[in-house]
Amino acid sequence: DAGVTQSPTHLIKTRGQHVTLRCSPISGHKSVSWYQQVLGQGPQFIFQYYEKEERGRGNFPDRFSARQFPNYSSELNVNALLLGDSALYLCASSLTAHPQETQYFGPGTRLLVL
Amino acid sequence: KQEVTQIPAALSVPEGENLVLNCSFTDSAIYNLQWFRQDPGKGLTSLLLIQSSQREQTSGRLNASLDKSSGRSTLYIAASQPGDSATYLCAVRGNYGGSQGNLIFGKGTKLSVKP
């Protein structure tokens, strides 16, 4: 079975641009979460979606937004990119939003902002 | 505010040695604790998930323990191999900011196993 997939794998943008990152969860999983991992740090929570509704939001500016589609895939959008947005963006999926379930992570999208 | 700390930040051991990685957290009100492995530039691979009601979990050469009252977890790796070289991350899940869905991560322990 395919795991969590993310696209693109790498991306280079310039300051002020907009970026869209995509995630497909494991088949049958209805919850998707997004994390940002800056070099040398642990991942930080950005958003969780379940059944197309936002279930949680981390401490990130309004430049970050996300949505989940009827097929449970998800997009993360970042506007007005800053140099500090350079990071590995990770998507995780789980069957439901129940806190006792394991989250399975994808390979990530590495974003470089110049 | 939940904070997760991992000690040491880096560890180098010879092949075959048994080793212990440490994780501590400040708020004992957690649903579970999860250990991950991350290879350079890659995503996270889940190793073990310990629910708050459990004391330990085992998978192959890996054993993770949880002492919720003291805010500590350890990951024990037996008979280490060069292929175990990676960064190991500890994460806890609780009710943070009204969300039950997010994991709070430590910064990780970078393990190097020398042949």
PDB file of C-alpha atoms in Angstrom:
ATOM      1  CA  ASP A   1       0.000   0.000   0.000  1.00  0.00           C
ATOM      2  CA  ALA A   2       1.208   3.511  -0.754  1.00  0.00           C
ATOM      3  CA  GLY A   3       2.182   5.627   2.203  1.00  0.00           C
ATOM      4  CA  VAL A   4       1.673   9.359   2.571  1.00  0.00           C
ATOM      5  CA  THR A   5       2.802  11.139  -0.576  1.00  0.00           C
ATOM      6  CA  GLN A   6       3.799  14.776  -0.962  1.00  0.00           C
ATOM      7  CA  SER A   7       4.537  16.966  -3.943  1.00  0.00           C
ATOM      8  CA  PRO A   8       6.730  18.542  -5.031  1.00  0.00           C
ATOM      9  CA  THR A   9       9.797  17.056  -3.330  1.00  0.00           C
ATOM     10  CA  HIS A  10      11.843  20.232  -3.664  1.00  0.00           C
ATOM     11  CA  LEU A  11      10.919  23.821  -4.430  1.00  0.00           C
ATOM     12  CA  ILE A  12      12.832  27.091  -4.786  1.00  0.00           C
ATOM     13  CA  LYS A  13      10.968  30.403  -4.495  1.00  0.00           C
ATOM     14  CA  THR A  14      11.891  34.047  -3.974  1.00  0.00           C
ATOM     15  CA  ARG A  15      10.732  36.342  -1.203  1.00  0.00           C
ATOM     16  CA  GLY A  16       7.188  37.633  -1.608  1.00  0.00           C
ATOM     17  CA  GLN A  17       6.045  34.749  -3.796  1.00  0.00           C
ATOM     18  CA  HIS A  18       3.283  32.281  -3.018  1.00  0.00           C
ATOM     19  CA  VAL A  19       3.636  28.492  -2.733  1.00  0.00           C
ATOM     20  CA  THR A  20       1.226  25.532  -2.674  1.00  0.00           C
ATOM     21  CA  LEU A  21       2.273  22.183  -1.235  1.00  0.00           C
ATOM     22  CA  ARG A  22       0.223  19.032  -1.706  1.00  0.00           C
ATOM     23  CA  CYS A  23      -0.341  15.902   0.351  1.00  0.00           C
ATOM     24  CA  SER A  24      -2.170  12.627  -0.279  1.00  0.00           C
ATOM     25  CA  PRO A  25      -2.919  10.599   2.856  1.00  0.00           C
ATOM     26  CA  ILE A  26      -2.766   6.845   3.208  1.00  0.00           C
ATOM     27  CA  SER A  27      -5.838   5.248   1.646  1.00  0.00           C
ATOM     28  CA  GLY A  28      -8.678   5.244   4.171  1.00  0.00           C
ATOM     29  CA  HIS A  29      -7.155   7.950   6.359  1.00  0.00           C
ATOM     30  CA  LYS A  30      -9.375  10.962   6.868  1.00  0.00           C
ATOM     31  CA  SER A  31      -7.131  13.227   8.941  1.00  0.00           C
ATOM     32  CA  VAL A  32      -4.173  15.222   7.655  1.00  0.00           C
ATOM     33  CA  SER A  33      -1.750  17.349   9.669  1.00  0.00           C
ATOM     34  CA  TRP A  34       0.976  19.720   8.491  1.00  0.00           C
ATOM     35  CA  TYR A  35       4.279  20.412  10.229  1.00  0.00           C
ATOM     36  CA  GLN A  36       7.219  22.728   9.522  1.00  0.00           C
ATOM     37  CA  GLN A  37      10.741  21.532  10.318  1.00  0.00           C
ATOM     38  CA  VAL A  38      13.506  24.111  10.257  1.00  0.00           C
ATOM     39  CA  LEU A  39      17.041  22.745   9.996  1.00  0.00           C
ATOM     40  CA  GLY A  40      18.290  21.410  13.318  1.00  0.00           C
ATOM     41  CA  GLN A  41      14.891  21.613  15.030  1.00  0.00           C
ATOM     42  CA  GLY A  42      12.008  19.249  15.646  1.00  0.00           C
ATOM     43  CA  PRO A  43       8.865  19.633  13.518  1.00  0.00           C
ATOM     44  CA  GLN A  44       6.334  22.290  14.568  1.00  0.00           C
ATOM     45  CA  PHE A  45       2.592  21.831  14.150  1.00  0.00           C
ATOM     46  CA  ILE A  46       0.840  24.081  11.615  1.00  0.00           C
ATOM     47  CA  PHE A  47      -2.640  22.630  10.935  1.00  0.00           C
ATOM     48  CA  GLN A  48      -4.818  19.566  11.364  1.00  0.00           C
ATOM     49  CA  TYR A  49      -7.806  18.765   9.151  1.00  0.00           C
ATOM     50  CA  TYR A  50     -10.401  16.035   9.583  1.00  0.00           C
ATOM     51  CA  GLU A  51     -13.358  15.427   7.296  1.00  0.00           C
ATOM     52  CA  LYS A  52     -12.555  18.675   5.486  1.00  0.00           C
ATOM     53  CA  GLU A  53     -12.775  20.771   8.637  1.00  0.00           C
ATOM     54  CA  GLU A  54      -9.929  22.486  10.472  1.00  0.00           C
ATOM     55  CA  ARG A  55      -9.405  20.760  13.826  1.00  0.00           C
ATOM     56  CA  GLY A  56      -6.335  22.570  15.044  1.00  0.00           C
ATOM     57  CA  ARG A  57      -3.983  25.412  14.224  1.00  0.00           C
ATOM     58  CA  GLY A  58      -0.485  26.057  15.506  1.00  0.00           C
ATOM     59  CA  ASN A  59       1.214  29.360  16.207  1.00  0.00           C
ATOM     60  CA  PHE A  60       1.789  30.439  12.599  1.00  0.00           C
ATOM     61  CA  PRO A  61       0.861  33.740  10.885  1.00  0.00           C
ATOM     62  CA  ASP A  62      -2.180  34.145   8.663  1.00  0.00           C
ATOM     63  CA  ARG A  63       0.096  33.860   5.629  1.00  0.00           C
ATOM     64  CA  PHE A  64      -0.248  30.110   6.190  1.00  0.00           C
ATOM     65  CA  SER A  65      -3.514  28.479   5.163  1.00  0.00           C
ATOM     66  CA  ALA A  66      -4.667  24.999   4.265  1.00  0.00           C
ATOM     67  CA  ARG A  67      -7.642  23.037   3.082  1.00  0.00           C
ATOM     68  CA  GLN A  68      -8.746  19.434   2.706  1.00  0.00           C
ATOM     69  CA  PHE A  69     -10.588  18.076  -0.302  1.00  0.00           C
ATOM     70  CA  PRO A  70     -13.437  15.522  -0.518  1.00  0.00           C
ATOM     71  CA  ASN A  71     -10.887  12.790  -1.356  1.00  0.00           C
ATOM     72  CA  TYR A  72      -9.047  13.749   1.900  1.00  0.00           C
ATOM     73  CA  SER A  73      -5.968  15.094   0.137  1.00  0.00           C
ATOM     74  CA  SER A  74      -4.762  18.445   1.391  1.00  0.00           C
ATOM     75  CA  GLU A  75      -2.996  21.623   0.297  1.00  0.00           C
ATOM     76  CA  LEU A  76      -0.854  23.956   2.362  1.00  0.00           C
ATOM     77  CA  ASN A  77      -0.576  27.500   1.033  1.00  0.00           C
ATOM     78  CA  VAL A  78       1.960  30.089   2.111  1.00  0.00           C
ATOM     79  CA  ASN A  79       1.688  33.692   0.903  1.00  0.00           C
ATOM     80  CA  ALA A  80       4.274  36.477   0.890  1.00  0.00           C
ATOM     81  CA  LEU A  81       7.167  34.105   1.456  1.00  0.00           C
ATOM     82  CA  LEU A  82       9.937  35.117   3.844  1.00  0.00           C
ATOM     83  CA  LEU A  83      13.483  33.760   4.055  1.00  0.00           C
ATOM     84  CA  GLY A  84      12.510  32.177   7.385  1.00  0.00           C
ATOM     85  CA  ASP A  85       9.899  30.019   5.663  1.00  0.00           C
ATOM     86  CA  SER A  86      12.719  27.878   4.254  1.00  0.00           C
ATOM     87  CA  ALA A  87      12.154  24.477   5.812  1.00  0.00           C
ATOM     88  CA  LEU A  88      11.063  20.879   5.313  1.00  0.00           C
ATOM     89  CA  TYR A  89       7.254  20.752   5.262  1.00  0.00           C
ATOM     90  CA  LEU A  90       5.878  17.456   6.486  1.00  0.00           C
ATOM     91  CA  CYS A  91       2.419  16.021   6.070  1.00  0.00           C
ATOM     92  CA  ALA A  92       1.061  13.304   8.358  1.00  0.00           C
ATOM     93  CA  SER A  93      -2.099  11.251   8.088  1.00  0.00           C
ATOM     94  CA  SER A  94      -4.164   9.158  10.500  1.00  0.00           C
ATOM     95  CA  LEU A  95      -7.431   7.237  10.298  1.00  0.00           C
ATOM     96  CA  THR A  96      -9.321   9.785  12.354  1.00  0.00           C
ATOM     97  CA  ALA A  97      -8.489  12.798  14.508  1.00  0.00           C
ATOM     98  CA  HIS A  98      -8.543  10.637  17.642  1.00  0.00           C
ATOM     99  CA  PRO A  99      -5.503  11.565  19.753  1.00  0.00           C
ATOM    100  CA  GLN A 100      -4.583   7.936  20.480  1.00  0.00           C
ATOM    101  CA  GLU A 101      -3.912   7.095  16.842  1.00  0.00           C
ATOM    102  CA  THR A 102      -0.514   6.907  15.219  1.00  0.00           C
ATOM    103  CA  GLN A 103       0.352   9.641  12.748  1.00  0.00           C
ATOM    104  CA  TYR A 104       2.201   8.485   9.621  1.00  0.00           C
ATOM    105  CA  PHE A 105       4.483  10.991   7.956  1.00  0.00           C
ATOM    106  CA  GLY A 106       5.296  11.579   4.316  1.00  0.00           C
ATOM    107  CA  PRO A 107       8.771  12.290   2.875  1.00  0.00           C
ATOM    108  CA  GLY A 108       8.263  16.047   3.031  1.00  0.00           C
ATOM    109  CA  THR A 109       8.670  18.974   0.659  1.00  0.00           C
ATOM    110  CA  ARG A 110      11.877  20.947   1.020  1.00  0.00           C
ATOM    111  CA  LEU A 111      11.226  24.643   0.390  1.00  0.00           C
ATOM    112  CA  LEU A 112      14.048  27.100  -0.141  1.00  0.00           C
ATOM    113  CA  VAL A 113      13.208  30.805  -0.192  1.00  0.00           C
ATOM    114  CA  LEU A 114      15.862  33.082  -1.731  1.00  0.00           C
TER     115      LEU A 114
ATOM    116  CA  LYS B   1       3.219  25.045  27.938  1.00  0.00           C
ATOM    117  CA  GLN B   2       4.510  21.604  26.937  1.00  0.00           C
ATOM    118  CA  GLU B   3       8.224  21.380  26.262  1.00  0.00           C
ATOM    119  CA  VAL B   4      10.098  18.289  25.121  1.00  0.00           C
ATOM    120  CA  THR B   5      13.823  17.893  25.694  1.00  0.00           C
ATOM    121  CA  GLN B   6      16.109  15.210  24.321  1.00  0.00           C
ATOM    122  CA  ILE B   7      19.498  14.401  25.758  1.00  0.00           C
ATOM    123  CA  PRO B   8      22.113  13.974  24.425  1.00  0.00           C
ATOM    124  CA  ALA B   9      21.896  16.075  21.250  1.00  0.00           C
ATOM    125  CA  ALA B  10      24.397  13.758  19.580  1.00  0.00           C
ATOM    126  CA  LEU B  11      25.810  10.335  20.364  1.00  0.00           C
ATOM    127  CA  SER B  12      28.532   8.248  18.729  1.00  0.00           C
ATOM    128  CA  VAL B  13      28.940   4.586  19.641  1.00  0.00           C
ATOM    129  CA  PRO B  14      30.808   1.568  18.227  1.00  0.00           C
ATOM    130  CA  GLU B  15      28.817  -1.120  16.465  1.00  0.00           C
ATOM    131  CA  GLY B  16      27.301  -3.742  18.763  1.00  0.00           C
ATOM    132  CA  GLU B  17      26.876  -1.469  21.755  1.00  0.00           C
ATOM    133  CA  ASN B  18      23.561  -1.165  23.594  1.00  0.00           C
ATOM    134  CA  LEU B  19      22.432   2.425  24.048  1.00  0.00           C
ATOM    135  CA  VAL B  20      19.743   4.577  25.627  1.00  0.00           C
ATOM    136  CA  LEU B  21      18.239   7.795  24.306  1.00  0.00           C
ATOM    137  CA  ASN B  22      16.419  10.067  26.727  1.00  0.00           C
ATOM    138  CA  CYS B  23      13.333  12.234  26.365  1.00  0.00           C
ATOM    139  CA  SER B  24      11.706  14.431  28.998  1.00  0.00           C
ATOM    140  CA  PHE B  25       8.516  16.490  28.907  1.00  0.00           C
ATOM    141  CA  THR B  26       7.205  19.165  31.248  1.00  0.00           C
ATOM    142  CA  ASP B  27       3.435  18.461  31.247  1.00  0.00           C
ATOM    143  CA  SER B  28       2.413  14.927  32.246  1.00  0.00           C
ATOM    144  CA  ALA B  29      -1.123  15.336  30.810  1.00  0.00           C
ATOM    145  CA  ILE B  30      -0.406  13.504  27.558  1.00  0.00           C
ATOM    146  CA  TYR B  31      -2.400  11.058  25.438  1.00  0.00           C
ATOM    147  CA  ASN B  32       0.687   9.253  24.190  1.00  0.00           C
ATOM    148  CA  LEU B  33       4.359   9.491  23.298  1.00  0.00           C
ATOM    149  CA  GLN B  34       5.848   8.499  19.984  1.00  0.00           C
ATOM    150  CA  TRP B  35       9.453   7.823  18.914  1.00  0.00           C
ATOM    151  CA  PHE B  36      10.467   8.554  15.320  1.00  0.00           C
ATOM    152  CA  ARG B  37      13.534   8.021  13.204  1.00  0.00           C
ATOM    153  CA  GLN B  38      14.618  10.588  10.602  1.00  0.00           C
ATOM    154  CA  ASP B  39      17.318   9.996   8.014  1.00  0.00           C
ATOM    155  CA  PRO B  40      19.098  13.096   6.611  1.00  0.00           C
ATOM    156  CA  GLY B  41      16.759  15.199   4.477  1.00  0.00           C
ATOM    157  CA  LYS B  42      13.953  12.653   4.781  1.00  0.00           C
ATOM    158  CA  GLY B  43      10.571  12.350   6.442  1.00  0.00           C
ATOM    159  CA  LEU B  44       9.793  10.683   9.759  1.00  0.00           C
ATOM    160  CA  THR B  45       9.436   6.953  10.312  1.00  0.00           C
ATOM    161  CA  SER B  46       7.338   5.967  13.323  1.00  0.00           C
ATOM    162  CA  LEU B  47       9.181   3.495  15.550  1.00  0.00           C
ATOM    163  CA  LEU B  48       7.037   3.051  18.655  1.00  0.00           C
ATOM    164  CA  LEU B  49       3.861   4.590  20.102  1.00  0.00           C
ATOM    165  CA  ILE B  50       3.221   4.341  23.844  1.00  0.00           C
ATOM    166  CA  GLN B  51      -0.249   5.242  25.087  1.00  0.00           C
ATOM    167  CA  SER B  52      -0.446   7.127  28.390  1.00  0.00           C
ATOM    168  CA  SER B  53      -1.782   4.012  30.149  1.00  0.00           C
ATOM    169  CA  GLN B  54       1.167   1.872  29.006  1.00  0.00           C
ATOM    170  CA  ARG B  55       4.637   1.544  30.507  1.00  0.00           C
ATOM    171  CA  GLU B  56       6.598   0.238  27.525  1.00  0.00           C
ATOM    172  CA  GLN B  57       6.511  -0.966  23.953  1.00  0.00           C
ATOM    173  CA  THR B  58       8.909  -3.243  22.106  1.00  0.00           C
ATOM    174  CA  SER B  59       9.693  -3.751  18.436  1.00  0.00           C
ATOM    175  CA  GLY B  60      12.633  -5.935  17.488  1.00  0.00           C
ATOM    176  CA  ARG B  61      15.810  -4.450  18.971  1.00  0.00           C
ATOM    177  CA  LEU B  62      13.943  -1.362  20.178  1.00  0.00           C
ATOM    178  CA  ASN B  63      12.289  -0.903  23.556  1.00  0.00           C
ATOM    179  CA  ALA B  64      10.647   2.322  24.670  1.00  0.00           C
ATOM    180  CA  SER B  65       9.512   3.059  28.211  1.00  0.00           C
ATOM    181  CA  LEU B  66       7.241   5.754  29.574  1.00  0.00           C
ATOM    182  CA  ASP B  67       7.077   7.196  33.087  1.00  0.00           C
ATOM    183  CA  LYS B  68       4.323   9.745  32.779  1.00  0.00           C
ATOM    184  CA  SER B  69       4.447  10.935  36.384  1.00  0.00           C
ATOM    185  CA  SER B  70       8.110  11.912  36.120  1.00  0.00           C
ATOM    186  CA  GLY B  71       7.792  13.156  32.537  1.00  0.00           C
ATOM    187  CA  ARG B  72      10.364  10.792  31.093  1.00  0.00           C
ATOM    188  CA  SER B  73      10.753   8.279  28.292  1.00  0.00           C
ATOM    189  CA  THR B  74      13.722   6.235  27.143  1.00  0.00           C
ATOM    190  CA  LEU B  75      14.434   4.485  23.867  1.00  0.00           C
ATOM    191  CA  TYR B  76      16.699   1.473  24.271  1.00  0.00           C
ATOM    192  CA  ILE B  77      18.491   0.149  21.191  1.00  0.00           C
ATOM    193  CA  ALA B  78      20.121  -3.251  21.558  1.00  0.00           C
ATOM    194  CA  ALA B  79      23.160  -4.402  19.600  1.00  0.00           C
ATOM    195  CA  SER B  80      23.436  -1.210  17.562  1.00  0.00           C
ATOM    196  CA  GLN B  81      24.278  -1.402  13.840  1.00  0.00           C
ATOM    197  CA  PRO B  82      25.639   1.213  11.384  1.00  0.00           C
ATOM    198  CA  GLY B  83      22.189   1.218   9.750  1.00  0.00           C
ATOM    199  CA  ASP B  84      20.763   2.620  12.995  1.00  0.00           C
ATOM    200  CA  SER B  85      22.593   5.895  12.323  1.00  0.00           C
ATOM    201  CA  ALA B  86      19.926   8.597  12.100  1.00  0.00           C
ATOM    202  CA  THR B  87      18.264  11.311  14.156  1.00  0.00           C
ATOM    203  CA  TYR B  88      15.776  10.005  16.716  1.00  0.00           C
ATOM    204  CA  LEU B  89      12.879  12.264  17.644  1.00  0.00           C
ATOM    205  CA  CYS B  90      10.538  12.011  20.597  1.00  0.00           C
ATOM    206  CA  ALA B  91       7.066  13.585  20.433  1.00  0.00           C
ATOM    207  CA  VAL B  92       4.150  13.849  22.854  1.00  0.00           C
ATOM    208  CA  ARG B  93       0.492  14.338  22.055  1.00  0.00           C
ATOM    209  CA  GLY B  94      -1.868  16.192  24.332  1.00  0.00           C
ATOM    210  CA  ASN B  95      -4.565  18.846  24.331  1.00  0.00           C
ATOM    211  CA  TYR B  96      -2.636  21.945  23.345  1.00  0.00           C
ATOM    212  CA  GLY B  97      -4.334  25.196  22.450  1.00  0.00           C
ATOM    213  CA  GLY B  98      -7.676  23.440  22.071  1.00  0.00           C
ATOM    214  CA  SER B  99      -6.290  20.945  19.564  1.00  0.00           C
ATOM    215  CA  GLN B 100      -5.866  17.255  20.320  1.00  0.00           C
ATOM    216  CA  GLY B 101      -4.228  16.557  17.024  1.00  0.00           C
ATOM    217  CA  ASN B 102      -0.769  17.935  17.246  1.00  0.00           C
ATOM    218  CA  LEU B 103       2.494  16.423  18.326  1.00  0.00           C
ATOM    219  CA  ILE B 104       5.067  18.415  20.294  1.00  0.00           C
ATOM    220  CA  PHE B 105       8.565  17.353  19.281  1.00  0.00           C
ATOM    221  CA  GLY B 106      11.971  17.466  20.868  1.00  0.00           C
ATOM    222  CA  LYS B 107      14.972  18.557  18.797  1.00  0.00           C
ATOM    223  CA  GLY B 108      16.206  15.008  18.453  1.00  0.00           C
ATOM    224  CA  THR B 109      19.310  12.959  19.204  1.00  0.00           C
ATOM    225  CA  LYS B 110      21.678  12.421  16.287  1.00  0.00           C
ATOM    226  CA  LEU B 111      23.046   8.879  16.546  1.00  0.00           C
ATOM    227  CA  SER B 112      26.141   7.664  14.753  1.00  0.00           C
ATOM    228  CA  VAL B 113      27.075   3.983  14.956  1.00  0.00           C
ATOM    229  CA  LYS B 114      30.662   3.332  13.852  1.00  0.00           C
ATOM    230  CA  PRO B 115      31.555   0.030  12.156  1.00  0.00           C
TER     231      PRO B 115
END
